Amino acid sequence: MSEPTAAARPSQDFESVLSGSSKTVASFDTDRKTPVQHFQHFLHSRPSAVPLIVLVLSLIIFGSILGSKFFSAFSMTLILQQVAIVGIVGAAQTLVIMTAGIDLSVGAIMVLSSVVMGQFVFRYGLPVEVAILSGFGVGALCGAINGWLIARMKLPPFIVTLGMWQIILASNFLYSANETIRSQDIEATAPLLKLFGYTFRIGGAVFTYGVVAMILVVALLWYVLNKTAWGRHLYAVGDDPVAAELAGVNVKRMLLSVYTLSGIICALAGWALIGRIGSVSPTAGQFANIESITAVVIGGISLFGGRGSIMGMLFGALIVGVFQLGLRLIGTDPQWTYFMIGVLIIAAVAIDQWIRKVAG
């Protein structure tokens, strides 16, 4: 057998090199992810999945222990009624935290708005509609002040809202003279103030209009955050404000609008609070800021900004409501509720850190 010609050998060598490089490239492309890594990527792309899973597991656990006592229509709607205020305030907190900020004044803004609504009717005799609009104006003003100090003055959100919490809280007590407007007086003079406390039935389930307000707020914000340019800009600012600025986003205006909208939503929560407790009280809702942050964190919204879902916040609020009702029906000490919620908060932050390790 004769040797290949000199011209043939280079061609064969070139083909063998190509064949070898092809095998080499193929070996690099076979980077298979483990099931844990696939699950990690799934959670990264769907931030509300973790709280939804926890919510379903909580319902299953308490349902298996309590049976029909827990899964009755009344119990399920009672959970919704209990979390309605937290859900509305949590929606305001969600917008702020998505920008990598935090608002410790949401509860105080809510209460001050409700006090203004009540006092404008009973102290000044204004029409209830004007009083309600005034309450929304106060909420928007408080939020705008927060936004201006953070966006224009470059002050840290934690410090600004901590200071505003104290200022608004003091203003609330000074303005109201620590006076509570009773339910009977509201019912006789301005029943519209208690609108969100009125109930309606669907079968055996009892809903309040406060629950409807919470669902509408969450649905509207879900649409805005996912389907509008404003929502995309909010995520961009939370993820990297410098890059967002370079991409043409007006970061200062964006932050101002976020905090102003947060104040308006808190005013809505103040109106709903009057219906929930049946009176206008300057001491109501003192833990709303902590409860809203709890719902946001358990709901899988990253405290570092730029990632999360408004639906996750709703699931987080419902998880707290499920634990509160479930443990109460079991008859455990109320302190166990705080214990379990504390564990959930730490677990949620740990899971968020684990999910953030996913690249891209």
mmCIF file of C-alpha atoms in Angstrom, residues 21-338:
data_model
loop_
_atom_site.group_PDB
_atom_site.id
_atom_site.type_symbol
_atom_site.label_atom_id
_atom_site.label_comp_id
_atom_site.label_asym_id
_atom_site.label_seq_id
_atom_site.Cartn_x
_atom_site.Cartn_y
_atom_site.Cartn_z
ATOM 1 C CA SER A 21 -11.804 20.744 18.256
ATOM 2 C CA SER A 22 -15.414 19.831 17.654
ATOM 3 C CA LYS A 23 -15.200 17.164 20.338
ATOM 4 C CA THR A 24 -13.488 19.621 22.669
ATOM 5 C CA VAL A 25 -16.187 22.249 22.224
ATOM 6 C CA ALA A 26 -18.864 19.610 22.737
ATOM 7 C CA SER A 27 -17.241 18.600 26.002
ATOM 8 C CA PHE A 28 -17.494 22.212 27.282
ATOM 9 C CA ASP A 29 -21.160 22.484 26.276
ATOM 10 C CA THR A 30 -22.223 19.497 28.367
ATOM 11 C CA ASP A 31 -22.378 21.540 31.584
ATOM 12 C CA ARG A 32 -25.380 19.933 33.214
ATOM 13 C CA LYS A 33 -27.031 21.585 36.199
ATOM 14 C CA THR A 34 -27.988 19.590 39.247
ATOM 15 C CA PRO A 35 -31.650 19.470 40.301
ATOM 16 C CA VAL A 36 -30.816 21.901 43.130
ATOM 17 C CA GLN A 37 -29.329 24.379 40.635
ATOM 18 C CA HIS A 38 -32.400 24.061 38.396
ATOM 19 C CA PHE A 39 -34.607 24.779 41.409
ATOM 20 C CA GLN A 40 -32.400 27.749 42.327
ATOM 21 C CA HIS A 41 -32.780 29.204 38.819
ATOM 22 C CA PHE A 42 -36.536 28.593 38.960
ATOM 23 C CA LEU A 43 -36.827 30.566 42.207
ATOM 24 C CA HIS A 44 -34.581 33.312 40.807
ATOM 25 C CA SER A 45 -36.881 33.818 37.826
ATOM 26 C CA ARG A 46 -40.063 33.606 39.942
ATOM 27 C CA PRO A 47 -39.546 35.554 43.202
ATOM 28 C CA SER A 48 -43.081 34.893 44.465
ATOM 29 C CA ALA A 49 -42.674 31.105 44.231
ATOM 30 C CA VAL A 50 -41.040 30.702 47.668
ATOM 31 C CA PRO A 51 -43.778 32.474 49.679
ATOM 32 C CA LEU A 52 -46.453 30.682 47.623
ATOM 33 C CA ILE A 53 -44.898 27.310 48.483
ATOM 34 C CA VAL A 54 -44.669 28.272 52.172
ATOM 35 C CA LEU A 55 -48.298 29.483 52.124
ATOM 36 C CA VAL A 56 -49.568 26.226 50.607
ATOM 37 C CA LEU A 57 -47.540 24.132 53.080
ATOM 38 C CA SER A 58 -48.864 26.225 55.990
ATOM 39 C CA LEU A 59 -52.442 25.683 54.853
ATOM 40 C CA ILE A 60 -51.851 21.938 54.495
ATOM 41 C CA ILE A 61 -50.221 21.626 57.945
ATOM 42 C CA PHE A 62 -52.853 23.600 59.842
ATOM 43 C CA GLY A 63 -55.634 22.011 57.793
ATOM 44 C CA SER A 64 -54.416 18.501 58.663
ATOM 45 C CA ILE A 65 -54.336 19.424 62.368
ATOM 46 C CA LEU A 66 -57.589 21.395 62.612
ATOM 47 C CA GLY A 67 -59.586 19.931 59.734
ATOM 48 C CA SER A 68 -62.844 21.626 58.731
ATOM 49 C CA LYS A 69 -62.530 24.038 61.656
ATOM 50 C CA PHE A 70 -59.640 25.688 59.806
ATOM 51 C CA PHE A 71 -60.765 25.165 56.211
ATOM 52 C CA SER A 72 -64.237 26.666 56.677
ATOM 53 C CA ALA A 73 -65.249 29.582 54.460
ATOM 54 C CA PHE A 74 -65.514 31.803 57.540
ATOM 55 C CA SER A 75 -61.946 31.038 58.690
ATOM 56 C CA MET A 76 -60.451 31.595 55.239
ATOM 57 C CA THR A 77 -62.172 34.950 54.791
ATOM 58 C CA LEU A 78 -61.299 35.907 58.377
ATOM 59 C CA ILE A 79 -57.626 35.595 57.411
ATOM 60 C CA LEU A 80 -58.214 37.975 54.509
ATOM 61 C CA GLN A 81 -59.963 40.474 56.783
ATOM 62 C CA GLN A 82 -57.092 40.363 59.281
ATOM 63 C CA VAL A 83 -54.396 41.013 56.672
ATOM 64 C CA ALA A 84 -56.270 43.652 54.635
ATOM 65 C CA ILE A 85 -54.594 46.643 56.336
ATOM 66 C CA VAL A 86 -51.154 45.002 56.357
ATOM 67 C CA GLY A 87 -51.603 44.087 52.693
ATOM 68 C CA ILE A 88 -52.361 47.679 51.650
ATOM 69 C CA VAL A 89 -49.516 49.160 53.719
ATOM 70 C CA GLY A 90 -47.285 46.316 52.508
ATOM 71 C CA ALA A 91 -47.996 47.365 48.917
ATOM 72 C CA ALA A 92 -46.636 50.829 49.730
ATOM 73 C CA GLN A 93 -43.617 49.319 51.458
ATOM 74 C CA THR A 94 -43.007 47.009 48.486
ATOM 75 C CA LEU A 95 -42.555 49.918 46.078
ATOM 76 C CA VAL A 96 -40.006 51.550 48.378
ATOM 77 C CA ILE A 97 -38.017 48.389 49.132
ATOM 78 C CA MET A 98 -37.850 47.536 45.429
ATOM 79 C CA THR A 99 -35.818 50.747 45.014
ATOM 80 C CA ALA A 100 -33.396 49.424 47.686
ATOM 81 C CA GLY A 101 -34.902 51.817 50.241
ATOM 82 C CA ILE A 102 -37.088 51.371 53.301
ATOM 83 C CA ASP A 103 -39.938 53.387 54.799
ATOM 84 C CA LEU A 104 -40.333 53.286 58.578
ATOM 85 C CA SER A 105 -43.014 55.987 58.476
ATOM 86 C CA VAL A 106 -45.749 54.097 56.586
ATOM 87 C CA GLY A 107 -47.712 53.258 59.736
ATOM 88 C CA ALA A 108 -47.550 56.832 61.054
ATOM 89 C CA ILE A 109 -48.660 58.238 57.664
ATOM 90 C CA MET A 110 -51.583 55.810 57.665
ATOM 91 C CA VAL A 111 -52.761 56.860 61.130
ATOM 92 C CA LEU A 112 -52.264 60.611 60.523
ATOM 93 C CA SER A 113 -54.289 60.377 57.295
ATOM 94 C CA SER A 114 -57.139 58.642 59.141
ATOM 95 C CA VAL A 115 -57.046 61.252 61.927
ATOM 96 C CA VAL A 116 -57.192 64.100 59.385
ATOM 97 C CA MET A 117 -60.191 62.478 57.701
ATOM 98 C CA GLY A 118 -62.027 62.195 61.012
ATOM 99 C CA GLN A 119 -61.077 65.594 62.428
ATOM 100 C CA PHE A 120 -61.948 67.473 59.239
ATOM 101 C CA VAL A 121 -65.481 66.091 59.483
ATOM 102 C CA PHE A 122 -66.100 66.380 63.225
ATOM 103 C CA ARG A 123 -63.955 69.402 64.146
ATOM 104 C CA TYR A 124 -64.407 71.595 61.085
ATOM 105 C CA GLY A 125 -67.707 70.264 59.739
ATOM 106 C CA LEU A 126 -66.388 69.667 56.218
ATOM 107 C CA PRO A 127 -68.181 67.250 53.870
ATOM 108 C CA VAL A 128 -66.903 63.717 54.315
ATOM 109 C CA GLU A 129 -65.741 63.554 50.681
ATOM 110 C CA VAL A 130 -63.564 66.653 51.172
ATOM 111 C CA ALA A 131 -62.198 65.205 54.409
ATOM 112 C CA ILE A 132 -61.232 61.949 52.714
ATOM 113 C CA LEU A 133 -59.486 63.799 49.869
ATOM 114 C CA SER A 134 -57.663 65.899 52.484
ATOM 115 C CA GLY A 135 -56.439 62.707 54.131
ATOM 116 C CA PHE A 136 -55.072 61.523 50.789
ATOM 117 C CA GLY A 137 -53.413 64.909 50.331
ATOM 118 C CA VAL A 138 -51.691 64.604 53.723
ATOM 119 C CA GLY A 139 -50.467 61.108 52.830
ATOM 120 C CA ALA A 140 -49.111 62.312 49.485
ATOM 121 C CA LEU A 141 -47.401 65.295 51.143
ATOM 122 C CA CYS A 142 -45.669 63.133 53.781
ATOM 123 C CA GLY A 143 -44.501 60.706 51.091
ATOM 124 C CA ALA A 144 -43.282 63.553 48.877
ATOM 125 C CA ILE A 145 -41.223 65.010 51.741
ATOM 126 C CA ASN A 146 -39.598 61.612 52.261
ATOM 127 C CA GLY A 147 -38.906 61.326 48.533
ATOM 128 C CA TRP A 148 -37.480 64.842 48.237
ATOM 129 C CA LEU A 149 -35.079 64.362 51.166
ATOM 130 C CA ILE A 150 -33.905 61.001 49.783
ATOM 131 C CA ALA A 151 -33.754 61.869 46.067
ATOM 132 C CA ARG A 152 -32.642 65.511 46.174
ATOM 133 C CA MET A 153 -30.752 65.776 49.438
ATOM 134 C CA LYS A 154 -29.204 62.290 49.075
ATOM 135 C CA LEU A 155 -30.049 61.363 52.678
ATOM 136 C CA PRO A 156 -30.257 57.651 53.645
ATOM 137 C CA PRO A 157 -33.833 56.289 53.447
ATOM 138 C CA PHE A 158 -33.545 54.596 56.843
ATOM 139 C CA ILE A 159 -32.583 57.843 58.612
ATOM 140 C CA VAL A 160 -35.099 60.012 56.748
ATOM 141 C CA THR A 161 -38.085 57.740 57.353
ATOM 142 C CA LEU A 162 -37.046 57.067 60.960
ATOM 143 C CA GLY A 163 -37.056 60.809 61.591
ATOM 144 C CA MET A 164 -40.331 61.284 59.692
ATOM 145 C CA TRP A 165 -41.904 58.479 61.712
ATOM 146 C CA GLN A 166 -41.183 60.397 64.927
ATOM 147 C CA ILE A 167 -42.298 63.747 63.467
ATOM 148 C CA ILE A 168 -45.551 62.375 62.020
ATOM 149 C CA LEU A 169 -46.300 60.380 65.169
ATOM 150 C CA ALA A 170 -45.864 63.482 67.343
ATOM 151 C CA SER A 171 -47.905 65.612 64.924
ATOM 152 C CA ASN A 172 -50.649 63.021 65.024
ATOM 153 C CA PHE A 173 -51.004 63.174 68.831
ATOM 154 C CA LEU A 174 -50.636 66.953 68.975
ATOM 155 C CA TYR A 175 -53.239 67.566 66.268
ATOM 156 C CA SER A 176 -55.778 65.031 67.554
ATOM 157 C CA ALA A 177 -55.194 65.896 71.235
ATOM 158 C CA ASN A 178 -55.227 62.111 71.704
ATOM 159 C CA GLU A 179 -58.968 62.147 71.016
ATOM 160 C CA THR A 180 -60.765 59.094 69.662
ATOM 161 C CA ILE A 181 -63.843 59.600 67.488
ATOM 162 C CA ARG A 182 -66.341 56.914 68.434
ATOM 163 C CA SER A 183 -67.996 54.448 66.098
ATOM 164 C CA GLN A 184 -71.518 55.634 66.964
ATOM 165 C CA ASP A 185 -70.674 59.227 65.999
ATOM 166 C CA ILE A 186 -69.149 58.133 62.698
ATOM 167 C CA GLU A 187 -72.140 55.951 61.870
ATOM 168 C CA ALA A 188 -74.549 58.805 62.567
ATOM 169 C CA THR A 189 -72.635 61.607 60.824
ATOM 170 C CA ALA A 190 -70.195 60.205 58.251
ATOM 171 C CA PRO A 191 -70.784 56.502 57.495
ATOM 172 C CA LEU A 192 -68.643 56.827 54.352
ATOM 173 C CA LEU A 193 -65.587 56.868 56.627
ATOM 174 C CA LYS A 194 -66.427 53.271 57.605
ATOM 175 C CA LEU A 195 -66.937 52.118 54.003
ATOM 176 C CA PHE A 196 -64.151 49.530 54.055
ATOM 177 C CA GLY A 197 -65.487 47.933 57.226
ATOM 178 C CA TYR A 198 -68.864 47.005 55.734
ATOM 179 C CA THR A 199 -69.320 43.361 54.783
ATOM 180 C CA PHE A 200 -70.980 41.326 52.066
ATOM 181 C CA ARG A 201 -71.497 37.597 51.670
ATOM 182 C CA ILE A 202 -70.670 35.160 48.901
ATOM 183 C CA GLY A 203 -72.094 31.849 50.017
ATOM 184 C CA GLY A 204 -70.711 31.133 53.473
ATOM 185 C CA ALA A 205 -67.807 33.526 53.063
ATOM 186 C CA VAL A 206 -67.927 36.995 54.604
ATOM 187 C CA PHE A 207 -65.833 39.693 52.912
ATOM 188 C CA THR A 208 -65.223 43.312 53.815
ATOM 189 C CA TYR A 209 -64.716 46.084 51.295
ATOM 190 C CA GLY A 210 -61.267 46.484 52.851
ATOM 191 C CA VAL A 211 -60.368 43.057 51.445
ATOM 192 C CA VAL A 212 -61.627 44.173 48.036
ATOM 193 C CA ALA A 213 -59.494 47.333 48.291
ATOM 194 C CA MET A 214 -56.396 45.278 49.125
ATOM 195 C CA ILE A 215 -56.939 42.931 46.179
ATOM 196 C CA LEU A 216 -57.523 45.843 43.776
ATOM 197 C CA VAL A 217 -54.400 47.674 44.971
ATOM 198 C CA VAL A 218 -52.247 44.562 44.566
ATOM 199 C CA ALA A 219 -53.738 43.788 41.127
ATOM 200 C CA LEU A 220 -53.235 47.366 39.911
ATOM 201 C CA LEU A 221 -49.635 47.515 41.146
ATOM 202 C CA TRP A 222 -48.907 44.108 39.608
ATOM 203 C CA TYR A 223 -50.014 45.487 36.242
ATOM 204 C CA VAL A 224 -48.052 48.727 36.664
ATOM 205 C CA LEU A 225 -44.858 46.950 37.750
ATOM 206 C CA ASN A 226 -44.978 44.317 35.020
ATOM 207 C CA LYS A 227 -46.618 46.031 32.061
ATOM 208 C CA THR A 228 -45.556 49.692 32.120
ATOM 209 C CA ALA A 229 -42.358 51.665 31.565
ATOM 210 C CA TRP A 230 -42.697 53.142 35.072
ATOM 211 C CA GLY A 231 -42.549 49.657 36.552
ATOM 212 C CA ARG A 232 -39.484 48.695 34.506
ATOM 213 C CA HIS A 233 -37.776 51.912 35.572
ATOM 214 C CA LEU A 234 -38.515 51.146 39.223
ATOM 215 C CA TYR A 235 -36.830 47.737 38.949
ATOM 216 C CA ALA A 236 -33.884 49.330 37.125
ATOM 217 C CA VAL A 237 -33.389 51.955 39.834
ATOM 218 C CA GLY A 238 -33.489 49.296 42.536
ATOM 219 C CA ASP A 239 -31.063 47.034 40.700
ATOM 220 C CA ASP A 240 -28.448 49.679 39.802
ATOM 221 C CA PRO A 241 -29.314 53.403 39.985
ATOM 222 C CA VAL A 242 -26.105 54.451 38.211
ATOM 223 C CA ALA A 243 -26.781 52.149 35.264
ATOM 224 C CA ALA A 244 -30.418 53.279 35.216
ATOM 225 C CA GLU A 245 -29.306 56.920 35.053
ATOM 226 C CA LEU A 246 -26.981 56.120 32.160
ATOM 227 C CA ALA A 247 -29.837 54.363 30.392
ATOM 228 C CA GLY A 248 -31.906 57.545 30.526
ATOM 229 C CA VAL A 249 -34.013 56.970 33.644
ATOM 230 C CA ASN A 250 -34.543 60.076 35.776
ATOM 231 C CA VAL A 251 -33.659 58.424 39.094
ATOM 232 C CA LYS A 252 -34.513 61.450 41.276
ATOM 233 C CA ARG A 253 -37.949 61.852 39.736
ATOM 234 C CA MET A 254 -38.494 58.112 39.999
ATOM 235 C CA LEU A 255 -37.706 58.034 43.724
ATOM 236 C CA LEU A 256 -39.894 61.079 44.353
ATOM 237 C CA SER A 257 -42.829 59.424 42.565
ATOM 238 C CA VAL A 258 -42.326 56.134 44.444
ATOM 239 C CA TYR A 259 -42.386 57.725 47.901
ATOM 240 C CA THR A 260 -45.316 59.993 46.975
ATOM 241 C CA LEU A 261 -47.320 57.027 45.693
ATOM 242 C CA SER A 262 -46.393 55.143 48.852
ATOM 243 C CA GLY A 263 -47.882 57.973 50.929
ATOM 244 C CA ILE A 264 -51.109 57.909 48.901
ATOM 245 C CA ILE A 265 -51.456 54.149 49.400
ATOM 246 C CA CYS A 266 -50.878 54.633 53.136
ATOM 247 C CA ALA A 267 -53.715 57.176 53.164
ATOM 248 C CA LEU A 268 -55.958 54.534 51.571
ATOM 249 C CA ALA A 269 -54.880 52.171 54.359
ATOM 250 C CA GLY A 270 -55.838 54.891 56.861
ATOM 251 C CA TRP A 271 -59.336 55.067 55.386
ATOM 252 C CA ALA A 272 -59.564 51.261 55.505
ATOM 253 C CA LEU A 273 -58.294 51.321 59.108
ATOM 254 C CA ILE A 274 -61.294 53.422 60.178
ATOM 255 C CA GLY A 275 -63.599 50.754 58.764
ATOM 256 C CA ARG A 276 -61.594 47.947 60.320
ATOM 257 C CA ILE A 277 -61.611 49.261 63.916
ATOM 258 C CA GLY A 278 -64.834 51.268 63.584
ATOM 259 C CA SER A 279 -63.380 54.468 65.005
ATOM 260 C CA VAL A 280 -60.740 57.133 64.398
ATOM 261 C CA SER A 281 -57.974 56.526 66.918
ATOM 262 C CA PRO A 282 -54.529 58.184 67.015
ATOM 263 C CA THR A 283 -53.129 55.100 68.776
ATOM 264 C CA ALA A 284 -54.229 52.549 66.153
ATOM 265 C CA GLY A 285 -51.882 50.782 63.765
ATOM 266 C CA GLN A 286 -48.708 51.424 65.769
ATOM 267 C CA PHE A 287 -46.980 48.286 64.457
ATOM 268 C CA ALA A 288 -48.025 48.691 60.819
ATOM 269 C CA ASN A 289 -44.496 49.630 59.715
ATOM 270 C CA ILE A 290 -42.997 46.461 61.221
ATOM 271 C CA GLU A 291 -45.853 44.299 59.954
ATOM 272 C CA SER A 292 -45.488 45.691 56.430
ATOM 273 C CA ILE A 293 -41.741 44.994 56.385
ATOM 274 C CA THR A 294 -42.453 41.486 57.687
ATOM 275 C CA ALA A 295 -44.903 40.815 54.843
ATOM 276 C CA VAL A 296 -42.425 42.148 52.276
ATOM 277 C CA VAL A 297 -39.461 40.131 53.574
ATOM 278 C CA ILE A 298 -41.408 36.875 53.977
ATOM 279 C CA GLY A 299 -42.849 37.587 50.531
ATOM 280 C CA GLY A 300 -39.417 37.145 48.974
ATOM 281 C CA ILE A 301 -38.804 40.771 47.989
ATOM 282 C CA SER A 302 -35.091 41.490 48.171
ATOM 283 C CA LEU A 303 -34.012 44.159 50.658
ATOM 284 C CA PHE A 304 -31.197 44.947 48.214
ATOM 285 C CA GLY A 305 -33.736 46.186 45.650
ATOM 286 C CA GLY A 306 -34.435 45.365 42.030
ATOM 287 C CA ARG A 307 -36.031 41.944 42.580
ATOM 288 C CA GLY A 308 -39.371 40.766 43.854
ATOM 289 C CA SER A 309 -43.086 40.659 43.137
ATOM 290 C CA ILE A 310 -46.072 42.449 44.629
ATOM 291 C CA MET A 311 -47.812 39.071 44.677
ATOM 292 C CA GLY A 312 -45.024 37.780 46.918
ATOM 293 C CA MET A 313 -45.862 40.511 49.449
ATOM 294 C CA LEU A 314 -49.516 39.411 49.426
ATOM 295 C CA PHE A 315 -48.475 35.801 49.989
ATOM 296 C CA GLY A 316 -46.202 36.953 52.814
ATOM 297 C CA ALA A 317 -49.064 38.802 54.522
ATOM 298 C CA LEU A 318 -51.307 35.753 54.128
ATOM 299 C CA ILE A 319 -48.628 33.493 55.643
ATOM 300 C CA VAL A 320 -48.592 35.667 58.766
ATOM 301 C CA GLY A 321 -52.415 35.594 58.865
ATOM 302 C CA VAL A 322 -52.484 31.805 58.508
ATOM 303 C CA PHE A 323 -49.995 31.345 61.355
ATOM 304 C CA GLN A 324 -51.861 33.785 63.598
ATOM 305 C CA LEU A 325 -55.237 32.111 63.101
ATOM 306 C CA GLY A 326 -53.905 28.539 63.021
ATOM 307 C CA LEU A 327 -51.913 28.826 66.249
ATOM 308 C CA ARG A 328 -54.816 30.628 67.941
ATOM 309 C CA LEU A 329 -57.238 27.819 66.999
ATOM 310 C CA ILE A 330 -54.779 25.216 68.270
ATOM 311 C CA GLY A 331 -54.692 27.099 71.566
ATOM 312 C CA THR A 332 -50.968 27.799 71.804
ATOM 313 C CA ASP A 333 -49.408 30.723 73.629
ATOM 314 C CA PRO A 334 -49.527 33.874 71.422
ATOM 315 C CA GLN A 335 -45.756 34.229 71.820
ATOM 316 C CA TRP A 336 -45.298 31.197 69.571
ATOM 317 C CA THR A 337 -46.756 33.263 66.720
ATOM 318 C CA TYR A 338 -44.013 35.869 67.091
#
